[in-house]
Tab-separated table of N, CA and C in Angstrom:
chain	number	residue	atom	x	y	z
A	1	MET	N	36.592	88.221	91.882
A	1	MET	CA	37.122	89.234	91.006
A	1	MET	C	38.493	89.674	91.523
A	2	PRO	N	39.541	89.538	90.696
A	2	PRO	CA	40.877	89.923	91.148
A	2	PRO	C	40.993	91.437	91.324
A	3	MET	N	41.708	91.806	92.391
A	3	MET	CA	41.945	93.210	92.658
A	3	MET	C	43.167	93.680	91.872
A	4	HIS	N	43.180	94.921	91.460
A	4	HIS	CA	44.357	95.453	90.787
A	4	HIS	C	45.484	95.634	91.800
A	5	THR	N	46.684	95.631	91.305
A	5	THR	CA	47.836	95.848	92.173
A	5	THR	C	47.832	97.295	92.639
A	6	PRO	N	47.813	97.523	93.960
A	6	PRO	CA	47.860	98.910	94.429
A	6	PRO	C	49.211	99.533	94.090
A	7	PRO	N	49.218	100.806	93.723
A	7	PRO	CA	50.498	101.436	93.377
A	7	PRO	C	51.318	101.738	94.629
A	8	HIS	N	52.619	101.717	94.462
A	8	HIS	CA	53.493	102.223	95.517
A	8	HIS	C	53.243	103.726	95.583
A	9	PRO	N	53.259	104.326	96.772
A	9	PRO	CA	53.033	105.770	96.863
A	9	PRO	C	53.975	106.593	95.986
A	10	GLY	N	55.187	106.111	95.790
A	10	GLY	CA	56.127	106.837	94.931
A	10	GLY	C	55.649	106.914	93.492
A	11	ALA	N	55.103	105.810	92.984
A	11	ALA	CA	54.559	105.805	91.625
A	11	ALA	C	53.358	106.743	91.540
A	12	PHE	N	52.541	106.738	92.571
A	12	PHE	CA	51.377	107.626	92.624
A	12	PHE	C	51.822	109.086	92.578
A	13	ILE	N	52.824	109.432	93.364
A	13	ILE	CA	53.339	110.805	93.387
A	13	ILE	C	53.850	111.199	92.003
A	14	ARG	N	54.613	110.311	91.371
A	14	ARG	CA	55.144	110.600	90.034
A	14	ARG	C	54.014	110.841	89.035
A	15	GLU	N	53.039	109.913	89.015
A	15	GLU	CA	51.993	109.941	87.992
A	15	GLU	C	50.943	111.025	88.215
A	16	VAL	N	50.646	111.350	89.468
A	16	VAL	CA	49.564	112.296	89.759
A	16	VAL	C	50.075	113.723	89.980
A	17	TYR	N	51.273	113.845	90.517
A	17	TYR	CA	51.759	115.179	90.873
A	17	TYR	C	52.946	115.653	90.030
A	18	LEU	N	53.949	114.821	89.849
A	18	LEU	CA	55.146	115.293	89.167
A	18	LEU	C	54.942	115.441	87.656
A	19	GLU	N	54.612	114.341	87.001
A	19	GLU	CA	54.526	114.359	85.536
A	19	GLU	C	53.474	115.339	85.008
A	20	PRO	N	52.242	115.320	85.514
A	20	PRO	CA	51.240	116.236	84.940
A	20	PRO	C	51.562	117.721	85.138
A	21	PHE	N	52.271	118.048	86.205
A	21	PHE	CA	52.538	119.452	86.513
A	21	PHE	C	53.969	119.876	86.208
A	22	GLY	N	54.740	118.966	85.609
A	22	GLY	CA	56.105	119.300	85.222
A	22	GLY	C	57.034	119.561	86.392
A	23	LEU	N	56.738	118.975	87.537
A	23	LEU	CA	57.607	119.127	88.708
A	23	LEU	C	58.709	118.084	88.674
A	24	THR	N	59.849	118.421	89.225
A	24	THR	CA	60.938	117.453	89.349
A	24	THR	C	60.975	116.924	90.781
A	25	GLY	N	61.629	115.808	90.940
A	25	GLY	CA	61.815	115.260	92.278
A	25	GLY	C	62.577	116.227	93.164
A	26	ARG	N	63.564	116.896	92.606
A	26	ARG	CA	64.343	117.868	93.383
A	26	ARG	C	63.472	119.035	93.858
A	27	GLN	N	62.586	119.499	92.998
A	27	GLN	CA	61.686	120.591	93.381
A	27	GLN	C	60.765	120.161	94.522
A	28	LEU	N	60.196	118.971	94.386
A	28	LEU	CA	59.305	118.489	95.433
A	28	LEU	C	60.076	118.239	96.723
A	29	ALA	N	61.260	117.655	96.623
A	29	ALA	CA	62.074	117.406	97.821
A	29	ALA	C	62.341	118.710	98.565
A	30	ALA	N	62.633	119.780	97.829
A	30	ALA	CA	62.885	121.078	98.461
A	30	ALA	C	61.632	121.568	99.185
A	31	LYS	N	60.469	121.400	98.562
A	31	LYS	CA	59.218	121.826	99.195
A	31	LYS	C	58.910	120.982	100.432
A	32	LEU	N	59.304	119.709	100.397
A	32	LEU	CA	59.069	118.807	101.537
A	32	LEU	C	60.080	119.013	102.659
A	33	GLY	N	61.201	119.647	102.346
A	33	GLY	CA	62.256	119.827	103.342
A	33	GLY	C	63.058	118.563	103.585
A	34	VAL	N	63.204	117.745	102.524
A	34	VAL	CA	63.999	116.520	102.625
A	34	VAL	C	65.034	116.523	101.510
A	35	SER	N	66.010	115.652	101.615
A	35	SER	CA	67.028	115.579	100.566
A	35	SER	C	66.425	114.953	99.302
A	36	ALA	N	67.003	115.302	98.178
A	36	ALA	CA	66.550	114.743	96.902
A	36	ALA	C	66.713	113.232	96.889
A	37	SER	N	67.756	112.733	97.516
A	37	SER	CA	67.988	111.279	97.530
A	37	SER	C	66.920	110.558	98.358
A	38	THR	N	66.466	111.180	99.443
A	38	THR	CA	65.404	110.582	100.252
A	38	THR	C	64.130	110.446	99.425
A	39	LEU	N	63.744	111.514	98.746
A	39	LEU	CA	62.539	111.456	97.930
A	39	LEU	C	62.729	110.520	96.750
A	40	SER	N	63.900	110.504	96.165
A	40	SER	CA	64.181	109.632	95.026
A	40	SER	C	63.942	108.163	95.378
A	41	ARG	N	64.362	107.748	96.572
A	41	ARG	CA	64.149	106.356	96.998
A	41	ARG	C	62.659	106.036	97.074
A	42	ILE	N	61.859	106.991	97.511
A	42	ILE	CA	60.401	106.789	97.563
A	42	ILE	C	59.832	106.743	96.151
A	43	LEU	N	60.231	107.685	95.311
A	43	LEU	CA	59.711	107.739	93.949
A	43	LEU	C	60.032	106.476	93.158
A	44	LYS	N	61.185	105.860	93.450
A	44	LYS	CA	61.585	104.622	92.772
A	44	LYS	C	60.973	103.380	93.408
A	45	GLY	N	60.274	103.550	94.541
A	45	GLY	CA	59.669	102.401	95.216
A	45	GLY	C	60.635	101.640	96.085
A	46	ASN	N	61.801	102.210	96.369
A	46	ASN	CA	62.801	101.541	97.191
A	46	ASN	C	62.641	101.825	98.676
A	47	SER	N	61.878	102.857	99.023
A	47	SER	CA	61.625	103.203	100.422
A	47	SER	C	60.129	103.380	100.619
A	48	SER	N	59.712	103.179	101.851
A	48	SER	CA	58.305	103.321	102.214
A	48	SER	C	58.022	104.724	102.736
A	49	ILE	N	56.742	105.061	102.739
A	49	ILE	CA	56.293	106.320	103.327
A	49	ILE	C	56.258	106.139	104.844
A	50	SER	N	56.991	106.959	105.560
A	50	SER	CA	56.971	106.934	107.023
A	50	SER	C	55.878	107.876	107.518
A	51	SER	N	55.601	107.821	108.799
A	51	SER	CA	54.631	108.748	109.382
A	51	SER	C	55.073	110.191	109.186
A	52	GLU	N	56.363	110.443	109.373
A	52	GLU	CA	56.896	111.794	109.185
A	52	GLU	C	56.716	112.250	107.737
A	53	MET	N	57.030	111.367	106.795
A	53	MET	CA	56.888	111.725	105.380
A	53	MET	C	55.416	111.919	105.028
A	54	ALA	N	54.532	111.134	105.628
A	54	ALA	CA	53.099	111.304	105.381
A	54	ALA	C	52.636	112.692	105.804
A	55	LEU	N	53.151	113.175	106.922
A	55	LEU	CA	52.809	114.533	107.369
A	55	LEU	C	53.329	115.580	106.387
A	56	ARG	N	54.552	115.388	105.915
A	56	ARG	CA	55.147	116.331	104.966
A	56	ARG	C	54.372	116.330	103.644
A	57	LEU	N	54.071	115.132	103.135
A	57	LEU	CA	53.322	115.026	101.876
A	57	LEU	C	51.938	115.644	102.006
A	58	SER	N	51.316	115.440	103.155
A	58	SER	CA	49.991	115.997	103.384
A	58	SER	C	50.011	117.519	103.293
A	59	LYS	N	50.990	118.131	103.917
A	59	LYS	CA	51.067	119.592	103.896
A	59	LYS	C	51.418	120.101	102.498
A	60	ALA	N	52.326	119.417	101.816
A	60	ALA	CA	52.805	119.900	100.517
A	60	ALA	C	51.832	119.607	99.372
A	61	LEU	N	51.211	118.428	99.387
A	61	LEU	CA	50.407	118.006	98.244
A	61	LEU	C	48.910	117.915	98.526
A	62	GLY	N	48.536	118.020	99.788
A	62	GLY	CA	47.135	117.810	100.128
A	62	GLY	C	46.969	116.383	100.625
A	63	ARG	N	45.778	115.828	100.482
A	63	ARG	CA	45.485	114.480	100.981
A	63	ARG	C	45.868	114.392	102.463
A	64	SER	N	45.199	113.573	103.192
A	64	SER	CA	45.490	113.434	104.619
A	64	SER	C	46.719	112.551	104.844
A	65	PRO	N	47.398	112.733	105.985
A	65	PRO	CA	48.522	111.834	106.293
A	65	PRO	C	48.046	110.385	106.349
A	66	GLU	N	46.830	110.202	106.853
A	66	GLU	CA	46.279	108.834	106.947
A	66	GLU	C	46.143	108.200	105.565
A	67	SER	N	45.785	109.001	104.563
A	67	SER	CA	45.625	108.438	103.212
A	67	SER	C	46.971	108.017	102.637
A	68	TRP	N	48.025	108.775	102.932
A	68	TRP	CA	49.357	108.383	102.465
A	68	TRP	C	49.801	107.087	103.132
A	69	LEU	N	49.555	106.976	104.440
A	69	LEU	CA	49.931	105.749	105.157
A	69	LEU	C	49.079	104.573	104.722
A	70	ALA	N	47.792	104.809	104.447
A	70	ALA	CA	46.914	103.734	103.980
A	70	ALA	C	47.381	103.219	102.617
A	71	MET	N	47.806	104.128	101.755
A	71	MET	CA	48.305	103.720	100.437
A	71	MET	C	49.545	102.837	100.597
A	72	GLN	N	50.441	103.235	101.499
A	72	GLN	CA	51.644	102.437	101.740
A	72	GLN	C	51.272	101.076	102.315
A	73	ASN	N	50.333	101.061	103.249
A	73	ASN	CA	49.902	99.817	103.873
A	73	ASN	C	49.260	98.876	102.853
A	74	GLN	N	48.433	99.401	101.973
A	74	GLN	CA	47.802	98.572	100.942
A	74	GLN	C	48.850	97.966	100.019
A	75	TYR	N	49.836	98.756	99.651
A	75	TYR	CA	50.912	98.258	98.797
A	75	TYR	C	51.701	97.158	99.515
A	76	ASP	N	52.072	97.408	100.782
A	76	ASP	CA	52.851	96.430	101.548
A	76	ASP	C	52.090	95.125	101.731
A	77	LEU	N	50.801	95.220	102.031
A	77	LEU	CA	49.992	94.026	102.229
A	77	LEU	C	49.866	93.232	100.933
A	78	TRP	N	49.699	93.920	99.821
A	78	TRP	CA	49.625	93.255	98.521
A	78	TRP	C	50.921	92.484	98.258
A	79	GLN	N	52.050	93.128	98.512
A	79	GLN	CA	53.344	92.473	98.310
A	79	GLN	C	53.498	91.260	99.227
A	80	ALA	N	53.088	91.399	100.482
A	80	ALA	CA	53.212	90.296	101.437
A	80	ALA	C	52.351	89.110	101.009
A	81	ARG	N	51.136	89.384	100.535
A	81	ARG	CA	50.244	88.299	100.104
A	81	ARG	C	50.853	87.487	98.970
A	82	LYS	N	51.674	88.117	98.155
A	82	LYS	CA	52.309	87.411	97.048
A	82	LYS	C	53.478	86.547	97.502
A	83	SER	N	54.073	86.866	98.658
A	83	SER	CA	55.321	86.180	99.009
A	83	SER	C	55.298	85.395	100.320
A	84	VAL	N	54.364	85.655	101.207
A	84	VAL	CA	54.369	84.988	102.510
A	84	VAL	C	53.652	83.647	102.411
A	85	ASP	N	54.329	82.586	102.857
A	85	ASP	CA	53.753	81.243	102.870
A	85	ASP	C	53.073	81.016	104.214
A	86	LEU	N	51.761	80.864	104.196
A	86	LEU	CA	50.992	80.687	105.427
A	86	LEU	C	50.613	79.233	105.687
A	87	ASP	N	51.173	78.297	104.918
A	87	ASP	CA	50.801	76.884	105.057
A	87	ASP	C	51.073	76.339	106.455
A	88	ALA	N	52.133	76.765	107.099
A	88	ALA	CA	52.492	76.240	108.424
A	88	ALA	C	51.759	76.949	109.555
A	89	VAL	N	51.023	77.998	109.259
A	89	VAL	CA	50.325	78.764	110.297
A	89	VAL	C	49.023	78.052	110.639
A	90	GLN	N	48.787	77.904	111.937
A	90	GLN	CA	47.581	77.220	112.399
A	90	GLN	C	46.700	78.185	113.173
A	91	LYS	N	45.408	77.992	113.039
A	91	LYS	CA	44.448	78.833	113.748
A	91	LYS	C	44.470	78.481	115.242
A	92	VAL	N	44.434	79.483	116.078
A	92	VAL	CA	44.389	79.312	117.536
A	92	VAL	C	42.931	79.260	117.948
A	93	GLU	N	42.554	78.220	118.665
A	93	GLU	CA	41.181	78.116	119.179
A	93	GLU	C	41.136	78.819	120.527
A	94	LEU	N	40.405	79.888	120.591
A	94	LEU	CA	40.315	80.682	121.821
A	94	LEU	C	39.025	80.310	122.551
A	95	ARG	N	39.173	79.978	123.827
A	95	ARG	CA	38.023	79.623	124.661
A	95	ARG	C	38.088	80.429	125.950
A	96	VAL	N	36.949	80.823	126.411
A	96	VAL	CA	36.868	81.536	127.680
A	96	VAL	C	37.107	80.525	128.795
A	97	ALA	N	38.007	80.870	129.726
A	97	ALA	CA	38.335	79.941	130.825
A	97	ALA	C	37.301	79.967	131.918
């Protein structure tokens, strides 16, 4: 069964927090204590959630910092699976000496 594409955290923030509650990126950026351009890059999917941003998002929006980082990790892994060629990678046989 194919898995759905995990959302980028920025898309999640837009769809779950900004749009339903009529918040703007500038308003959220001010609450997070970051520049509007920094948050804009995340909202557009051009930047990843850092550990620092995960802490800020956790305090401002709820959810644990770990959940924000897990969402970013799931998105990154999904993207990597689509583009990384593993044909040349060989399994290492590990034996106890």
